[in-house]
Amino acid sequence: MTQPTLSACRIHITGVVQGVGFRPFIYGLARRHDLTGWVRNTSAGVDIEVVGSQQALDHFTHAITAEAPPLSHIEHVETQPTTPNGYTRFEIQHSTAQAGAYQPISPDVATCDDCLADIRDPADRRYRYAFTNCTNCGPRFTIIQDIPYDRPKTTMAPFDMCPDCRAEYDDPLDRRFHAQPNACPVCGPRLELVPSPDHARPPGWDSLPDDPIDAVRALLCAGYIVAIKGLGGFHLACDATNHAAVQTLRERKGRPAKPLAVMMPDHDTAARWCTISPAAARALAGRERPIVLLPLKPGAAVVSGDAVADNVAPGLAELGVMLPYTPLHHLLLEPAPDFPTALVMTSGNISDEPIITENTDALERLGPLADAFLLHNRDIHIRCDDSVVRALDTCVLPLRRSRGYAPYPIPLPFDAPPLLATGAELKNTFCLARDRHTFMSQHIGDLSNYDALRSYEHSIDHLSRLFRVEPEIIAHDTHPDYIATRYALRRPEAHFAVQHHHAHCVSCLAEHAHPPGDPVIGVIFDGTGLGPDGAIWGGEILVGGYAGFERFAHLRYIPLPGGDIATKRPYRIALAHLWQAGIAWDPDLAAVQAANEQERAIIHQQLEKRLNAPLTSSMGRLFDAAASLAGILHTVTYEAQAAIRFEAVVDPGENGAYPFDITLPASPDAPHLIDPAPTLDALLADVHNRAGAAQMAARFHNGVANMIRDICVLAREMTKINTVALSGGVFQNATLHHKTIPLLENGGFTVYTHRLVPPNDGGIALGQAAIAAYALFNR
């Protein structure tokens, strides 16, 4: 009998193809098509060699992309013919490392339905086991130490698998085949409940249930605060329906008003208290499991009953909700008649410091905050906070890109040399780039203390090693006093300075893969960023792209009396705006009354003589001023609090709008000026006429949206540019999104908004990287 003609090929696959069940998928595919050969992980991706009939090879290669595992993301498949290798079966070979090679890493993934079924089945050996996972879910980024992604290079290395787990791990047809964190109660990580070293043991401690999870549930029901070690760090947890427990947490953490995130057991529970759009529902239940900001239903935030206490998100009309994303969370949140419908789950840290990851560090530093600690003995190699998104009409807007998303790569529309972009001072993330990949870090936070800087430097070293990036260029903000800038300038590599608002604009372009040769109109509204003229920019209309920008228009400058002090006292900014507009300080205004006579005299002198009063064009500061003038809030304890509270009271049915003036430039090279004086006049008229806060807030937001449309129309008339990019922290405002985008689209504009990185400073590292790459490698 004539033997069938055999063909052979070698296949190299790049993308997120490790830690996602890709090799067992290839194994099953090869078996299905009666192919022999092998598959293996390398530090450059996945390599395959297969032998069989040509028809089988064709079907096999097509199925690789058509049927790829849901957690994978294939970027490129390279196929080359080769000589049949003589294999008589298909096998999975050991991983190999290749010098200088790299590949994307999977983020941590929420628990899958199959693993949930395991922990809920009394007959299963993983019944109620808090570290259950498989190739479709579980920790990835937070435990990996190096690539290729294999158990010895993760924090699971100390845990030797028992025979049952080893059998699963070695079985190519098992869903736990080569699941690197695979474990069970016999051989895996374990939980331990310990009392706080700084507080007396809660009464009845010795009679708590033996099961640590049941014991924690009892403590939470009794109103205690428990520090819980999770996937990327510690959470501080308490009963979100218990006003007193929440208040105790706030007092201990020194967080008087900033909203706290809550975890609820399921979608239906969240829907009792919040309005959930289809986009929000997808985000809540997605494998990333971010905190989703959801509108509260009227009357949902009350002090009594089983609803979320009103001091969880005081003064706000929305609630940050996440669903369980680890087996531990699912077990903690199991519904029961005597258990809360929601738990506060806020980052386990001292305010403004990095989230804590180590047991000993947690006991020492969180001891004053928590009554008890639920620890485990699986190390967290890289800290990673919960991500935060806001659901818009049909999509989600990232506000903090971290767990579940980082370090998933964002492609550039052009090549990049190996480089590091160091990001901003607040909401810091950094970005590594090489070839056409950018790797945005997890959320680092505010680089204002030593621990944050240590975390920042450790994360840069770790991700540089993972992705084999040895930077030739360090891109940084132009502000010389930013800690991220100082870090960049200390490094020996070449430096490339990027203006803050240019980086905001280009971060939006890069995530949309906007063509490099096409300029856009960038509407960049935020709180602060150093301009080339030495002023504090923040109300900017830019025209340009990757290669550079021109300032087409900006909000009229005002002096900022007291500098940074004014950002915590919005009434100062209100007084400065009135002074700049030539409007008298009416003593009946709440914003005027917020300052005593002596302080008003000092502020007036600062404004007149420009003493410690830097100029700013910040739109974020105008929101603060309007909120104070409307009587919403005069002092703040967290960033953008006044603007957030202002948005929270908007009447969605109000169509009135406050006007802005747009002034022609004094010379051909000067930008247009956007003057808010008419807005202030109209707002004060409403205050004197005793208009409601909801009406004033709506008219202000409507006016800003109308102004954006008008200035973009003017820019289009002069430049013929029809694409608008919206970026900067002000565009975290959902109301402004809802008002602005339809106005622009109805005016014929193509509108870019953020979908992959935040519009706030957590996204500008991407813009820094793209600008530097284009300037140095593609111009």
mmCIF file of C-alpha atoms in Angstrom, residues 331-466:
data_model
loop_
_atom_site.group_PDB
_atom_site.id
_atom_site.type_symbol
_atom_site.label_atom_id
_atom_site.label_comp_id
_atom_site.label_asym_id
_atom_site.label_seq_id
_atom_site.Cartn_x
_atom_site.Cartn_y
_atom_site.Cartn_z
ATOM 1 C CA LEU A 331 -16.612 32.407 49.590
ATOM 2 C CA LEU A 332 -16.513 35.597 51.661
ATOM 3 C CA LEU A 333 -19.509 37.068 49.839
ATOM 4 C CA GLU A 334 -21.745 33.975 49.871
ATOM 5 C CA PRO A 335 -25.274 35.321 50.385
ATOM 6 C CA ALA A 336 -26.894 34.500 53.703
ATOM 7 C CA PRO A 337 -29.831 36.059 55.616
ATOM 8 C CA ASP A 338 -27.544 37.442 58.327
ATOM 9 C CA PHE A 339 -24.686 38.563 56.050
ATOM 10 C CA PRO A 340 -24.290 42.024 54.467
ATOM 11 C CA THR A 341 -25.301 42.600 50.863
ATOM 12 C CA ALA A 342 -22.030 44.454 50.280
ATOM 13 C CA LEU A 343 -18.557 44.796 51.762
ATOM 14 C CA VAL A 344 -16.338 47.829 51.576
ATOM 15 C CA MET A 345 -13.149 46.605 49.887
ATOM 16 C CA THR A 346 -10.691 49.482 49.785
ATOM 17 C CA SER A 347 -6.963 49.357 49.142
ATOM 18 C CA GLY A 348 -4.975 48.148 52.134
ATOM 19 C CA ASN A 349 -2.640 51.076 52.610
ATOM 20 C CA ILE A 350 -2.088 54.258 54.511
ATOM 21 C CA SER A 351 -3.621 57.084 52.458
ATOM 22 C CA ASP A 352 -1.482 58.037 49.421
ATOM 23 C CA GLU A 353 0.934 55.127 49.981
ATOM 24 C CA PRO A 354 1.194 51.985 47.792
ATOM 25 C CA ILE A 355 -1.045 49.024 48.474
ATOM 26 C CA ILE A 356 0.638 46.614 50.913
ATOM 27 C CA THR A 357 1.512 43.109 49.714
ATOM 28 C CA GLU A 358 3.608 41.404 52.410
ATOM 29 C CA ASN A 359 2.237 39.809 55.582
ATOM 30 C CA THR A 360 4.785 41.272 58.002
ATOM 31 C CA ASP A 361 4.488 44.723 56.451
ATOM 32 C CA ALA A 362 0.698 44.529 56.669
ATOM 33 C CA LEU A 363 0.719 43.570 60.355
ATOM 34 C CA GLU A 364 3.049 46.449 61.150
ATOM 35 C CA ARG A 365 1.508 49.193 59.040
ATOM 36 C CA LEU A 366 -2.157 48.211 58.881
ATOM 37 C CA GLY A 367 -2.314 47.119 62.515
ATOM 38 C CA PRO A 368 -3.776 50.462 63.635
ATOM 39 C CA LEU A 369 -6.418 50.263 60.909
ATOM 40 C CA ALA A 370 -7.644 46.658 61.124
ATOM 41 C CA ASP A 371 -9.065 44.538 63.941
ATOM 42 C CA ALA A 372 -7.946 41.283 62.330
ATOM 43 C CA PHE A 373 -5.947 39.973 59.379
ATOM 44 C CA LEU A 374 -6.771 37.223 56.911
ATOM 45 C CA LEU A 375 -3.352 36.216 55.588
ATOM 46 C CA HIS A 376 -2.113 33.616 53.142
ATOM 47 C CA ASN A 377 1.331 32.246 52.302
ATOM 48 C CA ARG A 378 1.431 32.767 48.519
ATOM 49 C CA ASP A 379 3.716 35.704 47.842
ATOM 50 C CA ILE A 380 2.619 38.604 45.660
ATOM 51 C CA HIS A 381 5.545 39.424 43.396
ATOM 52 C CA ILE A 382 4.139 42.648 41.954
ATOM 53 C CA ARG A 383 1.503 44.807 43.652
ATOM 54 C CA CYS A 384 -1.564 45.570 41.579
ATOM 55 C CA ASP A 385 -4.550 47.685 42.662
ATOM 56 C CA ASP A 386 -8.086 47.132 41.451
ATOM 57 C CA SER A 387 -8.900 48.787 38.149
ATOM 58 C CA VAL A 388 -11.648 51.423 37.946
ATOM 59 C CA VAL A 389 -13.886 52.131 34.952
ATOM 60 C CA ARG A 390 -16.919 54.262 34.237
ATOM 61 C CA ALA A 391 -19.639 52.801 32.038
ATOM 62 C CA LEU A 392 -20.769 55.147 29.278
ATOM 63 C CA ASP A 393 -23.580 54.533 26.789
ATOM 64 C CA THR A 394 -22.011 51.686 24.827
ATOM 65 C CA CYS A 395 -18.516 51.281 26.258
ATOM 66 C CA VAL A 396 -16.415 51.786 29.361
ATOM 67 C CA LEU A 397 -14.017 54.615 30.137
ATOM 68 C CA PRO A 398 -10.934 53.479 32.093
ATOM 69 C CA LEU A 399 -10.149 55.662 35.099
ATOM 70 C CA ARG A 400 -7.473 53.421 36.638
ATOM 71 C CA ARG A 401 -5.880 50.709 34.506
ATOM 72 C CA SER A 402 -4.399 48.043 36.716
ATOM 73 C CA ARG A 403 -5.499 44.542 37.771
ATOM 74 C CA GLY A 404 -7.096 42.592 34.941
ATOM 75 C CA TYR A 405 -5.728 44.924 32.254
ATOM 76 C CA ALA A 406 -2.031 45.470 32.982
ATOM 77 C CA PRO A 407 0.378 44.644 31.474
ATOM 78 C CA TYR A 408 -1.666 43.809 28.360
ATOM 79 C CA PRO A 409 0.155 45.463 25.424
ATOM 80 C CA ILE A 410 -1.179 48.386 23.408
ATOM 81 C CA PRO A 411 0.116 48.408 19.824
ATOM 82 C CA LEU A 412 1.658 51.485 18.225
ATOM 83 C CA PRO A 413 0.995 52.393 14.587
ATOM 84 C CA PHE A 414 4.772 52.600 14.023
ATOM 85 C CA ASP A 415 7.993 51.073 15.337
ATOM 86 C CA ALA A 416 9.601 52.186 18.580
ATOM 87 C CA PRO A 417 13.153 51.847 19.834
ATOM 88 C CA PRO A 418 13.563 50.350 23.307
ATOM 89 C CA LEU A 419 12.398 53.136 25.588
ATOM 90 C CA LEU A 420 10.875 53.991 28.935
ATOM 91 C CA ALA A 421 8.285 56.721 29.462
ATOM 92 C CA THR A 422 8.221 57.673 33.134
ATOM 93 C CA GLY A 423 4.696 59.128 33.346
ATOM 94 C CA ALA A 424 3.356 61.852 35.631
ATOM 95 C CA GLU A 425 3.491 62.800 39.292
ATOM 96 C CA LEU A 426 -0.096 61.861 40.167
ATOM 97 C CA LYS A 427 -1.912 58.643 39.231
ATOM 98 C CA ASN A 428 1.419 57.471 37.911
ATOM 99 C CA THR A 429 1.887 54.675 35.464
ATOM 100 C CA PHE A 430 4.932 54.186 33.282
ATOM 101 C CA CYS A 431 5.261 52.722 29.815
ATOM 102 C CA LEU A 432 7.876 50.499 28.185
ATOM 103 C CA ALA A 433 8.068 50.242 24.408
ATOM 104 C CA ARG A 434 9.914 48.220 21.815
ATOM 105 C CA ASP A 435 9.078 47.315 18.222
ATOM 106 C CA ARG A 436 5.337 48.030 17.921
ATOM 107 C CA HIS A 437 4.467 47.093 21.490
ATOM 108 C CA THR A 438 3.864 49.386 24.424
ATOM 109 C CA PHE A 439 3.515 47.896 27.881
ATOM 110 C CA MET A 440 1.666 50.163 30.296
ATOM 111 C CA SER A 441 2.380 49.393 33.929
ATOM 112 C CA GLN A 442 -0.187 48.766 36.600
ATOM 113 C CA HIS A 443 -1.365 51.780 38.624
ATOM 114 C CA ILE A 444 1.502 53.054 40.777
ATOM 115 C CA GLY A 445 -0.241 56.071 42.301
ATOM 116 C CA ASP A 446 1.063 59.378 43.577
ATOM 117 C CA LEU A 447 4.848 59.564 43.659
ATOM 118 C CA SER A 448 4.839 61.679 46.787
ATOM 119 C CA ASN A 449 6.584 59.427 49.291
ATOM 120 C CA TYR A 450 9.500 57.049 49.563
ATOM 121 C CA ASP A 451 7.452 53.848 49.492
ATOM 122 C CA ALA A 452 5.717 54.914 46.285
ATOM 123 C CA LEU A 453 9.070 55.655 44.678
ATOM 124 C CA ARG A 454 10.436 52.261 45.733
ATOM 125 C CA SER A 455 7.386 50.543 44.244
ATOM 126 C CA TYR A 456 7.796 52.581 41.056
ATOM 127 C CA GLU A 457 11.471 51.658 40.669
ATOM 128 C CA HIS A 458 10.838 47.993 41.477
ATOM 129 C CA SER A 459 8.034 47.805 38.917
ATOM 130 C CA ILE A 460 10.190 49.451 36.231
ATOM 131 C CA ASP A 461 12.973 46.941 36.869
ATOM 132 C CA HIS A 462 10.556 44.001 36.871
ATOM 133 C CA LEU A 463 8.689 44.888 33.683
ATOM 134 C CA SER A 464 11.921 45.827 31.898
ATOM 135 C CA ARG A 465 13.223 42.356 32.680
ATOM 136 C CA LEU A 466 9.976 40.598 31.733
#
